[in-house]
XYZ file of C-alpha atoms in Angstrom:
717
model
C -9.271 12.746 -79.962
C -12.646 13.300 -78.340
C -12.987 13.123 -74.559
C -15.945 12.364 -72.319
C -17.496 14.654 -69.728
C -15.491 13.262 -66.786
C -12.209 13.568 -68.679
C -13.144 17.151 -69.600
C -13.896 17.914 -65.942
C -10.435 16.716 -64.915
C -8.575 18.277 -67.846
C -10.123 21.741 -67.684
C -11.200 22.112 -64.051
C -9.013 19.653 -62.159
C -11.859 17.788 -60.434
C -12.197 14.010 -60.260
C -15.970 13.818 -59.839
C -19.113 15.836 -60.452
C -21.194 17.424 -57.740
C -24.759 16.141 -57.286
C -26.914 16.539 -60.439
C -24.168 18.122 -62.584
C -23.692 14.923 -64.596
C -27.432 14.506 -65.257
C -27.786 18.160 -66.294
C -24.856 17.851 -68.714
C -26.427 14.723 -70.246
C -29.716 16.603 -70.749
C -27.963 19.505 -72.480
C -25.886 17.150 -74.643
C -29.155 15.495 -75.741
C -30.357 18.911 -77.023
C -33.102 19.192 -74.395
C -34.084 22.386 -72.578
C -33.689 22.461 -68.815
C -33.837 24.730 -65.798
C -31.191 24.465 -63.078
C -31.852 25.689 -59.559
C -28.583 25.415 -57.676
C -27.275 27.479 -54.752
C -24.513 30.058 -55.202
C -21.238 28.167 -55.182
C -22.980 24.919 -56.114
C -21.336 24.579 -59.540
C -23.934 25.934 -62.001
C -21.356 27.128 -64.541
C -19.885 23.656 -65.093
C -23.340 22.530 -66.288
C -22.942 24.551 -69.502
C -19.150 24.929 -69.688
C -18.528 21.173 -70.006
C -21.084 20.816 -72.865
C -19.469 23.864 -74.497
C -16.061 22.158 -74.730
C -17.532 18.800 -75.755
C -19.734 20.126 -78.590
C -18.927 21.745 -81.898
C -20.096 25.327 -82.232
C -20.628 28.273 -79.898
C -22.287 28.473 -76.486
C -23.822 31.900 -75.822
C -24.029 32.789 -72.128
C -26.518 35.570 -71.354
C -25.796 37.308 -68.070
C -26.681 40.668 -66.488
C -23.349 40.756 -64.658
C -21.212 42.932 -66.935
C -18.592 43.559 -64.248
C -18.197 39.810 -63.748
C -17.770 38.806 -67.395
C -14.094 39.752 -67.670
C -13.155 37.636 -64.645
C -15.290 34.705 -65.812
C -13.562 34.769 -69.191
C -10.099 35.095 -67.611
C -10.847 32.074 -65.422
C -11.949 30.022 -68.446
C -8.874 30.996 -70.437
C -6.757 30.088 -67.417
C -8.309 26.623 -67.628
C -7.457 26.332 -71.332
C -10.950 27.119 -72.693
C -11.372 29.720 -75.463
C -13.876 32.360 -74.330
C -14.709 36.032 -74.836
C -17.269 38.614 -73.752
C -19.202 41.331 -75.551
C -20.311 44.337 -73.535
C -20.002 48.107 -73.367
C -16.513 47.996 -71.811
C -14.642 46.688 -74.875
C -13.281 48.744 -77.773
C -14.364 48.534 -81.395
C -11.105 46.795 -82.318
C -11.622 44.181 -79.594
C -15.179 43.613 -80.797
C -13.959 43.102 -84.373
C -11.385 40.582 -83.139
C -14.088 38.625 -81.262
C -16.361 38.617 -84.315
C -13.483 37.257 -86.385
C -12.837 34.497 -83.818
C -16.533 33.548 -83.916
C -16.481 33.450 -87.712
C -13.450 31.135 -87.660
C -15.078 28.896 -85.057
C -12.286 29.525 -82.546
C -14.516 30.440 -79.593
C -16.283 27.975 -77.344
C -18.112 30.433 -75.077
C -19.331 33.986 -75.579
C -20.650 35.980 -72.609
C -23.082 38.767 -73.439
C -25.561 40.988 -71.560
C -29.223 40.855 -72.710
C -29.281 44.542 -73.648
C -26.159 44.032 -75.805
C -27.689 40.942 -77.421
C -30.663 42.953 -78.675
C -28.696 46.073 -79.639
C -27.939 46.760 -83.307
C -27.737 43.652 -85.479
C -26.246 41.292 -82.860
C -29.391 39.189 -82.512
C -29.576 38.741 -86.295
C -25.905 37.693 -86.372
C -26.686 34.734 -84.113
C -27.880 32.814 -87.174
C -24.367 33.012 -88.637
C -22.587 31.982 -85.431
C -23.317 28.245 -85.296
C -24.875 28.597 -81.848
C -25.310 25.196 -80.197
C -26.506 26.250 -76.739
C -27.997 29.244 -74.918
C -27.167 29.455 -71.202
C -29.237 32.059 -69.353
C -27.567 32.912 -66.063
C -29.486 34.632 -63.235
C -32.663 33.567 -65.049
C -34.877 34.724 -62.157
C -34.328 38.237 -63.583
C -36.955 37.439 -66.259
C -39.740 37.024 -63.681
C -41.582 39.915 -62.059
C -42.196 37.526 -59.148
C -38.456 37.187 -58.584
C -36.513 39.382 -56.172
C -34.384 40.967 -58.932
C -36.672 41.528 -61.931
C -34.983 43.136 -64.962
C -37.259 44.203 -67.857
C -34.514 43.713 -70.491
C -34.630 39.968 -69.767
C -38.186 39.764 -71.145
C -36.871 39.914 -74.731
C -35.224 36.539 -74.221
C -38.583 34.927 -75.022
C -37.536 35.453 -78.677
C -34.727 32.891 -78.400
C -37.007 29.873 -78.642
C -39.058 31.528 -81.382
C -36.017 32.216 -83.596
C -33.959 29.152 -82.605
C -36.426 26.353 -81.814
C -33.769 23.637 -82.229
C -31.113 25.188 -79.984
C -31.386 24.006 -76.354
C -31.744 26.525 -73.539
C -30.422 25.992 -70.026
C -31.854 28.505 -67.535
C -29.825 28.850 -64.334
C -30.605 30.536 -61.030
C -29.559 30.291 -57.404
C -32.794 31.512 -55.837
C -36.339 31.074 -57.132
C -39.465 29.922 -55.320
C -42.108 27.784 -57.054
C -44.040 30.767 -58.442
C -40.859 32.287 -59.886
C -39.722 28.958 -61.369
C -43.000 28.495 -63.249
C -42.796 32.056 -64.540
C -39.201 31.598 -65.769
C -40.212 28.584 -67.876
C -43.263 30.402 -69.229
C -41.369 33.583 -70.148
C -38.620 31.618 -71.936
C -41.131 29.470 -73.855
C -39.665 26.271 -72.397
C -42.581 25.185 -70.206
C -41.863 21.495 -70.841
C -38.195 21.764 -69.870
C -36.789 19.345 -67.334
C -36.178 21.045 -63.983
C -33.228 20.163 -61.757
C -33.379 21.372 -58.168
C -30.169 20.792 -56.244
C -29.910 20.727 -52.500
C -29.770 24.215 -51.052
C -27.598 22.967 -48.236
C -24.176 24.605 -48.049
C -22.698 22.642 -45.131
C -19.421 24.569 -45.294
C -21.230 27.774 -44.246
C -21.495 28.422 -40.524
C -24.776 30.244 -39.726
C -24.828 32.743 -36.860
C -27.220 35.443 -35.585
C -25.985 38.059 -33.123
C -27.960 40.678 -31.168
C -28.063 44.001 -32.984
C -26.277 46.044 -30.351
C -22.698 47.371 -30.332
C -22.401 46.021 -33.856
C -19.083 47.687 -34.706
C -17.496 46.341 -31.526
C -18.711 42.832 -32.338
C -17.507 43.125 -35.950
C -14.028 44.209 -34.853
C -13.795 41.232 -32.527
C -14.922 38.950 -35.361
C -12.362 40.416 -37.789
C -9.525 39.970 -35.313
C -10.271 36.239 -35.412
C -10.341 36.263 -39.235
C -7.068 38.099 -39.738
C -6.432 38.877 -43.399
C -9.371 36.819 -44.660
C -11.517 38.580 -47.294
C -15.195 39.189 -46.592
C -18.262 41.325 -47.260
C -20.392 43.397 -44.869
C -23.874 44.202 -46.210
C -25.627 47.368 -45.023
C -29.114 48.660 -45.748
C -28.167 52.224 -46.748
C -25.414 54.021 -48.614
C -24.693 56.161 -45.564
C -24.430 53.004 -43.477
C -21.731 51.557 -45.737
C -19.642 54.719 -45.448
C -20.050 54.942 -41.658
C -19.148 51.305 -41.032
C -16.197 51.460 -43.448
C -14.860 54.605 -41.749
C -15.054 52.955 -38.306
C -13.192 49.865 -39.487
C -10.626 51.928 -41.387
C -9.931 53.859 -38.205
C -9.360 50.531 -36.431
C -6.666 49.644 -38.980
C -8.496 47.306 -41.357
C -8.023 47.364 -45.160
C -11.584 48.263 -46.101
C -13.593 50.163 -48.721
C -17.288 50.922 -49.176
C -19.361 50.248 -52.278
C -22.797 51.540 -53.265
C -24.803 52.717 -56.270
C -24.210 56.397 -55.452
C -20.528 56.157 -56.400
C -19.241 56.803 -59.905
C -18.902 53.774 -62.153
C -15.110 54.164 -62.245
C -14.880 54.314 -58.460
C -17.078 51.231 -58.033
C -15.021 49.338 -60.603
C -11.785 50.267 -58.834
C -13.080 49.120 -55.433
C -14.321 45.866 -56.918
C -11.012 45.287 -58.708
C -9.039 45.912 -55.502
C -11.220 43.419 -53.634
C -10.988 40.760 -56.345
C -7.208 41.077 -56.353
C -6.938 40.873 -52.536
C -5.547 44.408 -52.307
C -8.264 45.196 -49.761
C -9.685 42.728 -47.269
C -13.179 44.037 -46.623
C -16.005 45.488 -48.708
C -18.844 47.268 -46.891
C -21.653 47.379 -49.412
C -25.302 47.733 -50.174
C -26.913 44.860 -52.056
C -25.715 46.605 -55.244
C -22.498 44.648 -54.632
C -22.122 40.919 -55.024
C -23.896 39.889 -58.217
C -20.923 41.286 -60.092
C -18.249 39.208 -58.387
C -17.042 35.660 -58.718
C -14.479 35.601 -55.918
C -14.146 32.073 -54.619
C -12.087 32.849 -51.506
C -14.578 35.061 -49.622
C -14.284 33.568 -46.137
C -17.144 35.384 -44.392
C -20.259 37.502 -44.950
C -21.839 39.791 -42.351
C -25.311 41.324 -42.608
C -25.228 44.555 -40.615
C -28.982 44.913 -41.204
C -31.782 42.418 -41.735
C -32.323 41.481 -45.426
C -35.837 41.852 -46.836
C -36.323 38.182 -47.721
C -34.771 34.738 -47.378
C -33.910 34.531 -51.112
C -31.713 37.646 -50.960
C -30.180 36.557 -47.666
C -29.318 33.105 -48.990
C -27.864 34.471 -52.214
C -25.720 36.978 -50.294
C -24.347 34.517 -47.726
C -23.701 32.171 -50.666
C -20.935 34.507 -51.808
C -18.827 33.081 -48.991
C -17.015 29.774 -49.307
C -17.614 29.239 -53.015
C -14.433 27.161 -53.150
C -15.978 24.622 -50.770
C -13.737 25.539 -47.832
C -15.329 26.555 -44.531
C -16.745 30.080 -44.231
C -18.683 32.053 -41.614
C -21.901 34.054 -41.942
C -23.248 36.487 -39.359
C -26.610 38.271 -39.226
C -27.174 41.120 -36.779
C -30.784 41.337 -35.694
C -32.932 43.600 -33.561
C -36.581 44.486 -33.377
C -35.810 47.892 -34.939
C -34.613 46.121 -38.111
C -38.104 44.690 -38.576
C -39.715 48.087 -38.042
C -37.400 49.688 -40.611
C -38.109 47.021 -43.211
C -41.873 47.111 -42.644
C -41.887 50.898 -42.969
C -40.037 50.622 -46.285
C -42.593 48.136 -47.615
C -45.696 49.918 -46.348
C -44.518 53.331 -47.600
C -43.554 52.031 -51.050
C -45.637 52.506 -54.215
C -46.119 48.745 -54.637
C -49.602 47.322 -55.171
C -51.503 45.912 -52.192
C -50.865 42.393 -53.508
C -47.117 42.991 -53.801
C -46.979 44.565 -50.318
C -48.706 41.531 -48.870
C -46.171 39.254 -50.575
C -43.196 41.359 -49.428
C -44.440 41.409 -45.830
C -44.936 37.639 -45.906
C -41.361 37.161 -47.169
C -40.052 39.537 -44.482
C -41.908 37.524 -41.859
C -40.084 34.358 -42.970
C -36.780 36.224 -42.634
C -37.820 37.244 -39.125
C -38.556 33.623 -38.243
C -35.014 32.675 -39.250
C -33.477 35.474 -37.169
C -35.517 34.616 -34.065
C -35.142 30.841 -34.298
C -34.313 28.794 -31.239
C -34.017 25.618 -33.335
C -31.368 24.710 -35.950
C -31.149 27.631 -38.402
C -30.150 25.431 -41.338
C -33.362 23.426 -40.934
C -35.355 26.674 -41.187
C -33.499 27.778 -44.329
C -33.850 24.435 -46.057
C -37.541 24.133 -45.187
C -38.111 27.529 -46.826
C -36.761 26.054 -50.068
C -38.986 22.970 -49.660
C -36.112 20.771 -48.548
C -37.042 19.596 -45.042
C -34.409 17.688 -43.049
C -34.868 15.589 -39.933
C -31.583 16.370 -38.191
C -29.744 19.400 -36.818
C -26.689 20.698 -38.681
C -24.265 21.211 -35.807
C -22.842 24.233 -37.659
C -25.079 27.094 -36.525
C -25.072 29.117 -33.325
C -28.264 27.460 -32.061
C -26.808 23.959 -32.465
C -23.497 24.937 -30.869
C -25.088 26.861 -27.985
C -28.695 25.730 -27.406
C -30.944 28.521 -26.163
C -31.951 28.673 -22.509
C -35.635 29.494 -22.015
C -37.165 30.673 -18.745
C -40.545 31.666 -17.328
C -40.725 35.401 -18.026
C -44.365 35.984 -17.078
C -43.516 38.564 -14.381
C -41.233 40.476 -16.753
C -43.978 40.472 -19.403
C -46.603 41.662 -16.888
C -44.414 44.609 -15.871
C -43.991 45.658 -19.506
C -47.668 45.196 -20.402
C -48.730 47.126 -17.312
C -46.491 49.995 -18.413
C -48.136 49.974 -21.850
C -51.623 49.989 -20.316
C -50.863 52.813 -17.843
C -49.414 55.021 -20.607
C -52.664 54.518 -22.558
C -50.799 52.538 -25.232
C -49.070 55.687 -26.522
C -45.370 54.928 -25.996
C -42.772 53.183 -28.133
C -39.890 51.010 -26.969
C -37.423 53.687 -25.859
C -39.877 55.521 -23.620
C -41.281 52.293 -22.154
C -37.783 51.129 -21.166
C -37.079 54.499 -19.511
C -40.315 54.179 -17.494
C -39.670 50.586 -16.440
C -36.073 51.347 -15.406
C -37.050 54.525 -13.529
C -35.141 56.981 -15.699
C -35.966 60.601 -14.775
C -35.077 62.146 -18.115
C -36.727 65.219 -19.611
C -39.204 63.299 -21.775
C -40.410 61.128 -18.897
C -40.891 64.137 -16.583
C -42.664 66.208 -19.262
C -45.338 63.528 -19.660
C -45.625 62.907 -15.922
C -44.719 59.241 -16.340
C -42.560 59.279 -13.174
C -45.830 59.282 -11.170
C -47.042 55.970 -12.669
C -47.151 52.894 -10.374
C -45.025 51.036 -12.956
C -42.254 53.664 -12.868
C -39.038 51.853 -11.935
C -40.594 48.386 -11.486
C -38.046 46.946 -13.925
C -34.923 48.668 -12.586
C -33.193 45.296 -12.007
C -32.858 44.755 -15.778
C -30.423 46.656 -17.989
C -31.658 48.676 -20.940
C -30.328 46.176 -23.491
C -32.018 43.341 -21.568
C -35.371 45.116 -21.746
C -34.835 45.823 -25.443
C -34.149 42.128 -26.077
C -37.153 40.905 -24.069
C -39.588 43.451 -25.518
C -38.498 42.458 -29.018
C -39.125 38.794 -28.213
C -42.556 39.618 -26.737
C -43.491 41.622 -29.797
C -42.334 38.948 -32.213
C -44.150 36.177 -30.331
C -47.455 38.068 -30.441
C -47.669 39.047 -26.758
C -48.329 42.628 -27.891
C -48.656 44.586 -31.116
C -47.091 47.662 -32.636
C -48.826 50.528 -34.449
C -46.479 51.584 -37.234
C -48.714 54.509 -38.127
C -48.683 55.827 -34.526
C -44.964 56.437 -34.059
C -44.419 52.700 -33.443
C -46.301 52.763 -30.140
C -47.020 49.444 -28.427
C -50.612 48.170 -28.291
C -52.264 45.510 -26.154
C -54.074 42.581 -27.734
C -56.127 39.654 -26.337
C -52.942 37.719 -25.481
C -51.640 40.765 -23.586
C -54.719 40.793 -21.331
C -54.465 37.045 -20.708
C -50.880 37.526 -19.501
C -51.788 40.540 -17.358
C -54.603 38.590 -15.680
C -52.321 35.618 -14.995
C -54.269 33.366 -17.359
C -51.262 32.721 -19.593
C -47.587 32.008 -18.900
C -44.808 33.439 -21.060
C -41.405 31.915 -21.853
C -38.528 33.956 -23.306
C -34.958 33.137 -24.356
C -32.489 34.198 -21.684
C -30.498 37.336 -22.447
C -26.701 36.873 -22.627
C -24.583 40.034 -22.139
C -21.907 40.644 -24.764
C -19.111 40.279 -22.188
C -20.396 36.839 -21.197
C -20.815 35.867 -24.845
C -17.237 36.992 -25.539
C -15.908 34.962 -22.594
C -17.734 31.850 -23.851
C -16.286 32.310 -27.335
C -12.761 32.616 -25.932
C -13.227 29.406 -23.932
C -13.855 27.558 -27.209
C -10.609 28.812 -28.822
C -7.715 26.362 -28.309
C -4.792 28.032 -26.545
C -2.007 26.340 -28.526
C -2.066 24.876 -32.026
C -0.340 21.551 -32.690
C 3.040 21.984 -34.445
C 1.758 20.227 -37.572
C -1.094 22.732 -37.844
C 1.286 25.678 -37.358
C 3.500 24.400 -40.210
C 0.475 23.817 -42.466
C -0.836 27.340 -41.823
C 2.601 28.853 -42.497
C 2.887 26.985 -45.804
C -0.638 28.020 -46.785
C 0.336 31.656 -46.214
C 3.478 31.205 -48.348
C 1.422 29.687 -51.155
C -1.105 32.506 -50.825
C 1.688 35.073 -51.240
C 3.028 33.247 -54.302
C -0.472 33.158 -55.783
C -0.836 36.911 -55.224
C 2.529 37.596 -56.864
C 1.690 35.479 -59.917
C -1.798 36.992 -60.166
C -0.427 40.542 -60.040
C 2.165 39.668 -62.672
C -0.497 38.255 -64.989
C -3.098 40.927 -64.167
C -5.759 38.470 -62.955
C -7.556 37.952 -59.619
C -5.723 35.486 -57.315
C -8.566 32.939 -57.383
C -8.029 32.566 -61.154
C -4.617 31.051 -60.369
C -5.828 28.638 -57.645
C -8.660 28.671 -55.113
C -8.124 28.798 -51.354
C -9.396 25.221 -51.216
C -6.660 24.087 -53.634
C -3.984 25.954 -51.665
C -5.244 24.431 -48.427
C -4.988 20.935 -49.923
C -1.467 21.699 -51.167
C -0.455 22.883 -47.691
C -1.909 19.697 -46.226
C -0.520 17.170 -48.751
C 2.656 19.000 -49.867
C 2.754 17.686 -53.483
C 6.255 17.689 -55.017
C 5.678 15.928 -58.346
C 3.457 16.491 -61.369
C 1.280 13.489 -60.516
C 0.876 14.582 -56.901
C 0.074 18.164 -57.881
C -2.486 17.099 -60.493
C -4.165 14.982 -57.803
C -4.996 18.192 -55.906
C -8.617 19.212 -56.436
C -8.799 22.159 -58.834
C -5.450 21.536 -60.574
C -6.209 20.681 -64.203
C -3.762 20.166 -67.061
C -3.662 23.831 -68.100
C -3.401 25.087 -64.518
C -0.468 22.748 -63.920
C 1.247 23.840 -67.141
C 0.968 27.482 -66.132
C 1.554 27.392 -62.393
C 2.198 23.870 -61.122
C 5.972 23.869 -61.045
C 6.142 27.284 -59.366
C 4.020 25.964 -56.500
C 5.970 22.695 -56.283
C 9.174 24.701 -55.945
C 7.653 26.935 -53.282
C 6.702 23.813 -51.304
C 10.228 22.390 -51.739
C 11.698 25.721 -50.705
C 9.508 25.827 -47.605
C 10.514 22.266 -46.680
C 14.224 23.083 -46.995
C 13.890 26.201 -44.861
C 12.123 24.285 -42.126
C 14.575 21.373 -42.174
C 17.828 23.236 -42.864
C 17.467 27.004 -42.341
C 19.816 29.201 -44.321
C 20.576 26.784 -47.156
C 20.568 28.363 -50.582
C 20.054 25.940 -53.454
C 18.719 26.032 -56.969
C 15.000 25.658 -56.469
C 13.568 22.680 -58.362
C 14.033 20.933 -61.669
C 12.052 23.616 -63.476
C 14.496 26.297 -62.271
C 17.454 24.062 -63.164
C 16.139 23.691 -66.722
C 15.626 27.448 -67.082
C 19.071 28.158 -65.612
C 20.780 25.632 -67.921
C 19.141 27.116 -71.034
C 20.051 30.648 -69.894
C 23.709 29.610 -69.487
C 23.614 28.178 -73.022
C 22.749 31.674 -74.278
C 19.064 31.322 -75.103
C 16.803 34.400 -74.844
C 13.733 34.557 -72.590
C 11.445 33.987 -75.586
C 13.528 31.025 -76.792
C 13.560 29.442 -73.320
C 9.785 29.903 -73.062
C 9.235 28.286 -76.473
C 11.533 25.357 -75.685
C 9.873 24.739 -72.322
C 6.303 25.461 -73.500
C 5.932 28.046 -70.735
C 4.823 31.667 -70.588
C 7.725 34.181 -70.942
C 6.461 35.834 -67.744
C 7.095 32.528 -65.920
C 10.649 32.348 -67.317
C 11.351 35.898 -66.143
C 10.056 35.019 -62.662
C 12.455 32.016 -62.645
C 15.421 34.200 -63.577
C 14.559 36.903 -61.029
C 14.281 34.262 -58.283
C 17.562 32.650 -59.345
C 19.251 36.051 -59.168
C 17.835 36.633 -55.676
C 19.201 33.234 -54.616
C 22.711 34.265 -55.606
C 23.042 32.709 -59.060
C 24.838 34.491 -61.872
C 22.022 36.068 -63.833
C 22.590 39.358 -65.668
C 19.048 40.721 -65.499
C 19.992 43.929 -67.329
C 20.872 41.952 -70.445
C 17.255 40.778 -70.648
C 15.709 44.217 -71.233
C 16.413 47.152 -73.544
C 17.939 50.151 -71.658
C 15.293 52.556 -73.024
C 12.476 50.244 -71.914
C 14.056 49.879 -68.468
C 14.370 53.648 -68.010
C 10.794 54.312 -69.168
C 9.388 51.704 -66.766
C 11.349 52.794 -63.672
C 10.599 56.483 -64.318
C 6.892 55.664 -64.362
C 7.285 53.425 -61.285
C 8.943 56.259 -59.395
C 6.143 58.604 -60.393
C 3.435 56.451 -58.764
C 5.719 54.771 -56.185
C 5.335 51.164 -57.314
C 7.941 48.692 -56.063
C 8.921 45.093 -56.846
C 6.411 43.607 -54.405
C 3.480 45.903 -55.234
C 0.570 45.192 -57.619
C 1.800 46.267 -61.051
C -1.467 46.722 -62.897
C -1.534 50.532 -62.172
C 1.944 50.778 -63.710
C 0.903 48.614 -66.683
C -2.015 50.998 -67.323
C 0.077 54.158 -66.787
C 2.458 52.892 -69.472
C -0.514 52.498 -71.832
C 0.105 48.729 -71.986
C 3.275 49.260 -74.083
C 5.225 46.757 -71.969
C 4.056 43.349 -70.826
C 3.897 42.269 -67.196
C 7.130 40.275 -67.516
C 9.134 43.292 -68.706
C 7.695 45.432 -65.915
C 8.461 42.817 -63.251
C 12.011 42.462 -64.626
C 12.639 46.229 -64.616
C 11.374 46.554 -61.043
C 13.646 43.713 -59.895
C 16.696 45.422 -61.463
C 15.673 48.775 -59.967
C 15.312 47.202 -56.506
C 18.774 45.622 -56.806
C 20.349 48.949 -57.825
C 18.740 50.785 -54.921
C 20.077 48.201 -52.451
C 23.655 48.344 -53.819
């Protein structure tokens, strides 16, 4: 029986309605028309080609540069009941043959492939035999040299329309300005394609900019408020990632660094650990992020200023992809601008490209220095002006206080003039504050009339105010003269008293911290405490199931789904399927386990210490076990995964029911597994993928989990 797009959305993804423009895009694709989709990260781009893929006959080929991401994307689709596979350099020859056979039989709905793999060997020629019905080109901005992530291998994709003129193309990207969008359509030979531009607004993201001083201290304070929540810290340099990670590790956080200088195996391991929630924090260069599809990232911090708004928006978009609230923080100082400008001006780019890069950097600077709603600035950059403030950025929550700073500016400008415009920020601050250090004395600056005239301001205050003066055009900087400050016509107007200057009032970190603490409620309502405790229980269950199945936790359920479960406490199939993100296949695989966890939690809170058979699903498993059925037979009868049946039996045993776990596994298999577990010190509650790999995948996750449960019981007795 055929289903419509809305029924497919509910069945496979568990959602009751489409997000803005998704329905129209799907209709366009189903009508065999080309289109380009510009939708922010986390906005639901994938659904725009995945729904047509399940509704149409034939194969949808998804072209993506994100090799590291393909495995997780395919696992997520399979978890939703959609047949999918990927072809890239990480799979074996036997696996490739199996995929080719599935394609030949028409068993696959989606095939993910990298552009370089598509044009290697005879793969491109094989497309004619594959009954391809749709090409989806993800990260399509990579085809444009005007984009921020140009990849030459994407240029060959212009052959798709030449060879397959009747197969529709959907080009998808999260960030592309007007020039880049036109170039994408031109390069793909789909210049008459319909273009869909979704709102760039991500209202669930909180936008914050903090002063770029004592960054580690501020980060630690931030992390203490986000206990256990996964997030990403972006740094400009490889060394920076290692330094920041080491500082946070020393403070007791579960953190790892990630950059292009690491071996491929090491990067893959770090990424895997992050995806599976085995580490909380990744400190990374921009090399990290395009290769992940982790929906429960709850925050993103930029330790350094990004080079452009497109990159910044794409990177903060990796937070809150499940629709739940998430925080973003940008550290900013005047030195960040200098560093970025030096990188541009010293690069081997053409004069035209340098001009463009500097213009984009300037727009990033405007965002960082804003004293109006930051979301309005972001949206206006993407040609989406709004006429109201968001209420979810630091400027809206704490409006800036401006004051007349003409006297402060005159002191600074006088210091620049009397040093013959030869000093940079550090030296100027020393002069203004009256510091008698070796450098000041050597140049004789202690004899200047301006020496010490600004002693009433702290060094970080002067740094803040000088940065504001520089960025508002009160003075200039000579990058080719050791970043020395220079006077301009505005400077002289201020010095002569012909022009007044306003600056944003400096707030010391201690005062900022005190204000933040005032906003934190002292005591949570009881209902909220219970909800948070249940959410944590469900999160632990999700992690256990994910480790057992060897998938990232978000593949089981998103944070947003768990949060809704903790809020609504569903205890029936109908109630659970009403939770956003719980489709038919997800319920079949995991629904009853989560219902029983909720029932268990309710019993413990209402009648502590009671020990009962968990829910109807456990009763059914227990009854069949008592009748003498094997694990495989119980799984077949109940249409469940054998791993799920084993988890039922282990839980029943833990709850005091008469289950002979040893009878469920061969003695030789048990001994082999526990010997290997002892070798690498893996226990019942640890991730078992390392053990699965050490055993060369000879035993499935259910057998391993069963052996570890028996081993744990023996060690306790």
